[in-house]
């Protein structure tokens, strides 16, 4: 029952403004035209939800705090490949000698001379005793270049505003993440843009994981699961920020969601809503940890039990118990690289503090979930109030559609909402032709739109 109430409150808040999504996706294409650093034929992965909600495993301390309802109405994460390695038919071997598990340095020796020449200024240089020079792709320098380039593009857009284009309300860089808030009519869309390195295939360090039995066996193919992975700009707690990237399996996670029952996903969303506020200080547990625990639970528990449609409350309690167990034992294995313990860096004091907080949740989960519901409702009310004030006081601008206010946005919104609704759990990518950035198109798995 309380999970149903959360889902209703959450769904009431979701309203897609598709034109903002499409216009934002043109920005990387324009960046490519500045200095031709980005791949000409590029593929961007658009994820629903922001980095702050643990959509990808970044866990960056430098992220600025934004509040839903006050700063934005909807949020997305856009993964933009700065480099691609898509021609390999064997496990990808990365340089992990200097890094913690789940992390790697990236030498440009894997690429051709033209690529090395283009990206030298975004590398750290290591000279070997034999006189050879090695260029290591730097996540911090890449993020700096990307932020500067996006700022130039957005500045040009604002100098020559076009009818229907969204208004750029904020552009900020937090660590290696670029956050943009666009105003579209009376709505505000937050985009976290992450420069990544894209690989086709599977990393050798995660090869043994494929040999195990998993809950998705027989439901989707191995080819779908291991179609690709990323390096995202985030280092380990003891790593070198200028050199170290983190392995991300975001594309695989999108595929695995197809095999998770709606009631378990409902319980996950409810549990996430609770812990985002309750366990935020000191920082220890993120929604990404919770998602890993859910995937492990899917491997561990019988399929017929997980398929029960009316067991959302049971699943919520189970997720809380699993989270408590992981905290007390300071052990949360990465789902794809189990030898990587994502909680080993936590202090005993932090672990016990959060374990006590979770005990209070476990004793009365309905009360804590109700608090989370009230936060969602409050954000909804604030959004509606700000929208009401904006429509009452605003005048048409070059960024608006004048007398046709809201109508183009609504039509596009319905089209994109239908696209997402009809393809639950599928990998939605977007292609941009830098020579004609006015015509983006979607790919859902292998189907083009």
CSV table of C-alpha atoms in Angstrom, one decimal, residues 1-283:
chain,number,residue,atom,x,y,z
A,1,UNK,CA,0.0,0.0,0.0
A,2,UNK,CA,2.6,2.6,1.0
A,3,UNK,CA,4.7,1.7,-2.1
A,4,UNK,CA,1.6,2.4,-4.3
A,5,UNK,CA,1.2,5.8,-2.6
A,6,UNK,CA,4.8,6.6,-3.4
A,7,UNK,CA,4.5,5.6,-7.0
A,8,UNK,CA,1.4,7.7,-7.5
A,9,UNK,CA,3.1,10.8,-5.9
A,10,UNK,CA,6.2,10.3,-8.0
A,11,UNK,CA,4.3,9.7,-11.3
A,12,UNK,CA,2.2,12.9,-10.8
A,13,UNK,CA,5.5,14.8,-10.9
A,14,UNK,CA,6.9,13.4,-14.1
A,15,UNK,CA,6.2,15.7,-17.2
A,16,UNK,CA,8.5,15.6,-20.2
A,17,UNK,CA,9.3,18.7,-22.2
A,18,UNK,CA,10.7,17.0,-25.3
A,19,UNK,CA,11.9,20.1,-27.1
A,20,UNK,CA,14.4,20.8,-24.3
A,21,UNK,CA,15.8,17.3,-24.6
A,22,UNK,CA,16.2,17.6,-28.3
A,23,UNK,CA,17.8,21.1,-28.2
A,24,UNK,CA,20.2,20.1,-25.4
A,25,UNK,CA,21.3,17.1,-27.6
A,26,UNK,CA,22.4,19.5,-30.3
A,27,UNK,CA,25.0,21.1,-28.0
A,28,UNK,CA,27.6,18.3,-28.3
A,29,UNK,CA,27.2,18.3,-32.0
A,30,UNK,CA,28.0,22.0,-32.0
A,31,UNK,CA,31.0,21.4,-29.7
A,32,UNK,CA,32.3,18.9,-32.3
A,33,UNK,CA,32.4,21.6,-34.9
A,34,UNK,CA,34.5,23.9,-32.8
A,35,UNK,CA,37.8,21.9,-33.0
A,36,UNK,CA,36.8,18.5,-34.3
A,37,UNK,CA,37.9,16.7,-31.1
A,38,UNK,CA,34.7,14.7,-30.6
A,39,UNK,CA,34.1,11.7,-32.8
A,40,UNK,CA,32.3,12.6,-36.0
A,41,UNK,CA,29.6,9.9,-35.7
A,42,UNK,CA,28.8,10.0,-32.0
A,43,UNK,CA,26.3,8.2,-29.8
A,44,UNK,CA,25.0,9.7,-26.6
A,45,UNK,CA,23.2,7.8,-23.9
A,46,UNK,CA,20.4,9.8,-22.3
A,47,UNK,CA,19.5,8.5,-18.8
A,48,UNK,CA,16.4,9.6,-16.8
A,49,UNK,CA,17.5,11.1,-13.5
A,50,UNK,CA,20.5,13.2,-12.5
A,51,UNK,CA,24.0,12.3,-11.3
A,52,UNK,CA,22.8,13.4,-7.8
A,53,UNK,CA,20.3,10.5,-7.8
A,54,UNK,CA,23.0,7.9,-8.5
A,55,UNK,CA,22.1,7.3,-12.1
A,56,UNK,CA,25.8,6.5,-12.8
A,57,UNK,CA,28.4,5.5,-10.2
A,58,UNK,CA,30.2,8.8,-9.9
A,59,UNK,CA,29.7,9.7,-6.2
A,60,UNK,CA,31.4,13.1,-6.6
A,61,UNK,CA,31.8,15.3,-3.5
A,62,UNK,CA,32.1,18.5,-5.6
A,63,UNK,CA,28.5,18.4,-6.9
A,64,UNK,CA,26.5,21.5,-6.1
A,65,UNK,CA,23.2,21.0,-4.3
A,66,UNK,CA,20.0,21.5,-6.4
A,67,UNK,CA,16.5,21.0,-5.0
A,68,UNK,CA,13.7,19.6,-7.1
A,69,UNK,CA,10.8,22.1,-7.3
A,70,UNK,CA,13.1,25.0,-6.4
A,71,UNK,CA,15.9,24.7,-9.0
A,72,UNK,CA,14.4,22.2,-11.6
A,73,UNK,CA,11.4,20.1,-12.4
A,74,UNK,CA,13.0,17.2,-14.2
A,75,UNK,CA,16.5,15.9,-14.5
A,76,UNK,CA,18.5,13.8,-16.9
A,77,UNK,CA,22.1,12.6,-17.4
A,78,UNK,CA,23.7,12.7,-20.8
A,79,UNK,CA,26.8,10.6,-21.4
A,80,UNK,CA,28.9,12.1,-24.3
A,81,UNK,CA,31.8,10.0,-25.6
A,82,UNK,CA,35.0,12.0,-26.1
A,83,UNK,CA,36.7,8.9,-27.4
A,84,UNK,CA,35.4,5.7,-28.8
A,85,UNK,CA,36.9,2.2,-29.2
A,86,UNK,CA,34.3,0.3,-31.1
A,87,UNK,CA,36.3,-2.1,-33.3
A,88,UNK,CA,37.4,-4.7,-30.8
A,89,UNK,CA,36.1,-8.3,-30.9
A,90,UNK,CA,38.0,-9.4,-27.8
A,91,UNK,CA,37.9,-8.5,-24.1
A,92,UNK,CA,39.2,-4.9,-23.6
A,93,UNK,CA,42.4,-4.8,-21.5
A,94,UNK,CA,42.8,-1.6,-19.6
A,95,UNK,CA,45.9,-0.2,-17.7
A,96,UNK,CA,44.8,-0.9,-14.1
A,97,UNK,CA,48.3,-1.1,-12.6
A,98,UNK,CA,48.1,2.3,-11.0
A,99,UNK,CA,44.4,2.2,-9.9
A,100,UNK,CA,42.0,0.7,-7.4
A,101,UNK,CA,39.6,-2.0,-8.6
A,102,UNK,CA,36.9,-0.7,-11.0
A,103,UNK,CA,39.2,2.1,-12.0
A,104,UNK,CA,41.8,2.6,-14.8
A,105,UNK,CA,44.2,4.9,-16.5
A,106,UNK,CA,43.8,5.3,-20.2
A,107,UNK,CA,46.8,5.5,-22.5
A,108,UNK,CA,46.3,7.1,-25.9
A,109,UNK,CA,48.6,4.4,-27.3
A,110,UNK,CA,45.4,2.5,-28.0
A,111,UNK,CA,44.6,5.2,-30.6
A,112,UNK,CA,46.0,6.4,-33.8
A,113,UNK,CA,48.5,9.3,-34.2
A,114,UNK,CA,45.7,11.7,-35.3
A,115,UNK,CA,43.8,11.1,-32.1
A,116,UNK,CA,46.9,11.5,-30.0
A,117,UNK,CA,47.7,14.8,-31.7
A,118,UNK,CA,44.1,16.2,-31.2
A,119,UNK,CA,44.0,15.3,-27.5
A,120,UNK,CA,47.6,15.9,-26.3
A,121,UNK,CA,46.5,19.1,-24.4
A,122,UNK,CA,44.0,17.0,-22.4
A,123,UNK,CA,46.6,14.4,-21.3
A,124,UNK,CA,49.1,14.0,-18.5
A,125,UNK,CA,52.5,13.0,-19.8
A,126,UNK,CA,54.7,10.2,-18.5
A,127,UNK,CA,58.3,9.9,-19.8
A,128,UNK,CA,59.8,6.4,-19.5
A,129,UNK,CA,63.4,5.5,-18.9
A,130,UNK,CA,63.8,4.3,-22.5
A,131,UNK,CA,62.8,7.8,-23.8
A,132,UNK,CA,59.3,6.9,-24.9
A,133,UNK,CA,56.5,9.3,-24.0
A,134,UNK,CA,53.1,8.1,-22.9
A,135,UNK,CA,50.0,10.3,-23.0
A,136,UNK,CA,47.3,9.4,-20.4
A,137,UNK,CA,43.9,10.8,-21.1
A,138,UNK,CA,43.0,13.0,-18.1
A,139,UNK,CA,39.4,13.1,-16.9
A,140,UNK,CA,39.9,16.5,-15.2
A,141,UNK,CA,41.5,18.1,-18.3
A,142,UNK,CA,38.8,16.6,-20.6
A,143,UNK,CA,36.1,18.0,-18.3
A,144,UNK,CA,37.7,21.5,-18.3
A,145,UNK,CA,37.9,21.4,-22.1
A,146,UNK,CA,34.3,20.2,-22.4
A,147,UNK,CA,33.0,22.9,-20.0
A,148,UNK,CA,34.9,25.7,-21.9
A,149,UNK,CA,33.5,24.4,-25.2
A,150,UNK,CA,29.9,24.0,-24.0
A,151,UNK,CA,30.1,27.6,-22.6
A,152,UNK,CA,31.2,28.9,-26.0
A,153,UNK,CA,28.4,27.1,-27.8
A,154,UNK,CA,25.7,28.2,-25.3
A,155,UNK,CA,27.0,31.8,-25.5
A,156,UNK,CA,26.6,31.8,-29.2
A,157,UNK,CA,23.1,30.4,-28.9
A,158,UNK,CA,22.2,33.1,-26.5
A,159,UNK,CA,23.6,35.8,-28.7
A,160,UNK,CA,21.3,34.7,-31.6
A,161,UNK,CA,18.2,33.3,-29.9
A,162,UNK,CA,15.8,31.5,-32.2
A,163,UNK,CA,12.1,31.1,-31.9
A,164,UNK,CA,11.2,28.1,-29.6
A,165,UNK,CA,14.8,27.6,-28.3
A,166,UNK,CA,14.9,27.0,-24.5
A,167,UNK,CA,16.4,29.6,-22.2
A,168,UNK,CA,19.7,28.8,-20.6
A,169,UNK,CA,19.2,29.6,-16.9
A,170,UNK,CA,22.4,28.1,-15.4
A,171,UNK,CA,25.6,26.5,-16.5
A,172,UNK,CA,28.0,25.2,-13.8
A,173,UNK,CA,30.9,22.8,-13.5
A,174,UNK,CA,31.1,20.6,-10.4
A,175,UNK,CA,34.3,18.6,-10.5
A,176,UNK,CA,34.1,16.7,-13.8
A,177,UNK,CA,30.3,17.2,-14.3
A,178,UNK,CA,28.8,20.0,-16.3
A,179,UNK,CA,25.2,20.9,-15.1
A,180,UNK,CA,22.9,22.9,-17.3
A,181,UNK,CA,19.4,24.1,-16.3
A,182,UNK,CA,17.2,25.1,-19.3
A,183,UNK,CA,13.9,26.9,-19.0
A,184,UNK,CA,11.3,25.6,-21.4
A,185,UNK,CA,8.0,27.6,-21.0
A,186,UNK,CA,7.3,27.3,-17.3
A,187,UNK,CA,9.4,24.2,-16.7
A,188,UNK,CA,13.1,23.9,-15.8
A,189,UNK,CA,15.1,20.9,-17.0
A,190,UNK,CA,18.4,19.9,-15.3
A,191,UNK,CA,21.0,18.1,-17.4
A,192,UNK,CA,24.2,16.6,-16.0
A,193,UNK,CA,26.5,16.2,-18.9
A,194,UNK,CA,29.3,13.7,-18.4
A,195,UNK,CA,32.3,13.3,-20.9
A,196,UNK,CA,33.1,9.6,-21.1
A,197,UNK,CA,35.2,7.1,-23.1
A,198,UNK,CA,33.0,4.6,-24.9
A,199,UNK,CA,34.0,1.0,-25.5
A,200,UNK,CA,32.3,-1.7,-27.5
A,201,UNK,CA,32.6,-5.2,-26.0
A,202,UNK,CA,33.5,-6.1,-22.4
A,203,UNK,CA,36.4,-5.3,-20.0
A,204,UNK,CA,38.7,-8.3,-19.3
A,205,UNK,CA,38.5,-7.5,-15.5
A,206,UNK,CA,34.8,-8.4,-15.6
A,207,UNK,CA,35.1,-11.4,-17.8
A,208,UNK,CA,34.7,-13.9,-14.9
A,209,UNK,CA,31.3,-12.4,-14.1
A,210,UNK,CA,30.0,-13.7,-17.4
A,211,UNK,CA,30.8,-17.3,-16.3
A,212,UNK,CA,28.4,-17.1,-13.4
A,213,UNK,CA,24.6,-17.8,-13.4
A,214,UNK,CA,22.4,-14.7,-13.4
A,215,UNK,CA,18.7,-13.8,-13.1
A,216,UNK,CA,18.7,-12.5,-16.6
A,217,UNK,CA,19.9,-15.8,-18.2
A,218,UNK,CA,17.4,-16.8,-20.9
A,219,UNK,CA,15.5,-13.5,-20.7
A,220,UNK,CA,17.9,-11.4,-22.7
A,221,UNK,CA,21.0,-12.4,-24.6
A,222,UNK,CA,24.6,-12.1,-23.4
A,223,UNK,CA,25.2,-9.9,-26.5
A,224,UNK,CA,22.7,-7.4,-25.2
A,225,UNK,CA,24.3,-7.3,-21.8
A,226,UNK,CA,27.9,-6.9,-22.9
A,227,UNK,CA,27.3,-4.6,-25.9
A,228,UNK,CA,29.5,-1.9,-24.3
A,229,UNK,CA,30.8,-0.1,-21.3
A,230,UNK,CA,32.2,3.3,-20.4
A,231,UNK,CA,35.0,5.0,-18.5
A,232,UNK,CA,33.5,7.9,-16.5
A,233,UNK,CA,35.5,10.8,-15.0
A,234,UNK,CA,35.7,9.8,-11.4
A,235,UNK,CA,38.7,8.5,-9.4
A,236,UNK,CA,38.9,6.2,-6.3
A,237,UNK,CA,39.3,7.6,-2.8
A,238,UNK,CA,43.1,7.2,-3.0
A,239,UNK,CA,43.5,7.6,-6.7
A,240,UNK,CA,45.0,10.4,-8.8
A,241,UNK,CA,42.2,12.7,-10.0
A,242,UNK,CA,44.1,13.8,-13.1
A,243,UNK,CA,44.6,10.2,-14.4
A,244,UNK,CA,42.0,7.8,-13.0
A,245,UNK,CA,38.7,6.9,-14.6
A,246,UNK,CA,35.9,4.7,-13.2
A,247,UNK,CA,34.4,1.8,-15.2
A,248,UNK,CA,30.7,2.3,-15.8
A,249,UNK,CA,28.2,-0.4,-16.9
A,250,UNK,CA,25.3,2.0,-17.4
A,251,UNK,CA,24.4,0.5,-20.8
A,252,UNK,CA,24.2,-3.0,-19.4
A,253,UNK,CA,22.2,-1.8,-16.4
A,254,UNK,CA,19.6,-0.4,-18.8
A,255,UNK,CA,19.3,-3.8,-20.4
A,256,UNK,CA,19.1,-5.6,-17.0
A,257,UNK,CA,16.1,-3.5,-15.9
A,258,UNK,CA,14.0,-5.3,-18.5
A,259,UNK,CA,14.3,-8.4,-16.4
A,260,UNK,CA,13.3,-6.8,-13.0
A,261,UNK,CA,9.7,-7.0,-12.0
A,262,UNK,CA,7.6,-3.8,-11.6
A,263,UNK,CA,6.9,-4.5,-7.9
A,264,UNK,CA,10.7,-4.8,-7.1
A,265,UNK,CA,11.4,-1.6,-9.1
A,266,UNK,CA,8.6,0.1,-7.2
A,267,UNK,CA,10.2,-1.0,-3.9
A,268,UNK,CA,13.6,0.2,-5.1
A,269,UNK,CA,12.2,3.7,-6.0
A,270,UNK,CA,10.6,3.9,-2.6
A,271,UNK,CA,13.7,2.8,-0.7
A,272,UNK,CA,15.8,5.3,-2.8
A,273,UNK,CA,13.5,8.1,-1.8
A,274,UNK,CA,14.0,7.3,1.8
A,275,UNK,CA,17.8,7.0,1.8
A,276,UNK,CA,18.6,10.0,-0.4
A,277,UNK,CA,17.6,12.3,2.5
A,278,UNK,CA,18.2,10.1,5.5
A,279,UNK,CA,21.7,8.9,4.7
A,280,UNK,CA,23.1,11.9,2.9
A,281,UNK,CA,25.3,13.2,5.7
A,282,UNK,CA,28.0,12.1,6.2
A,283,UNK,CA,28.1,10.8,2.6
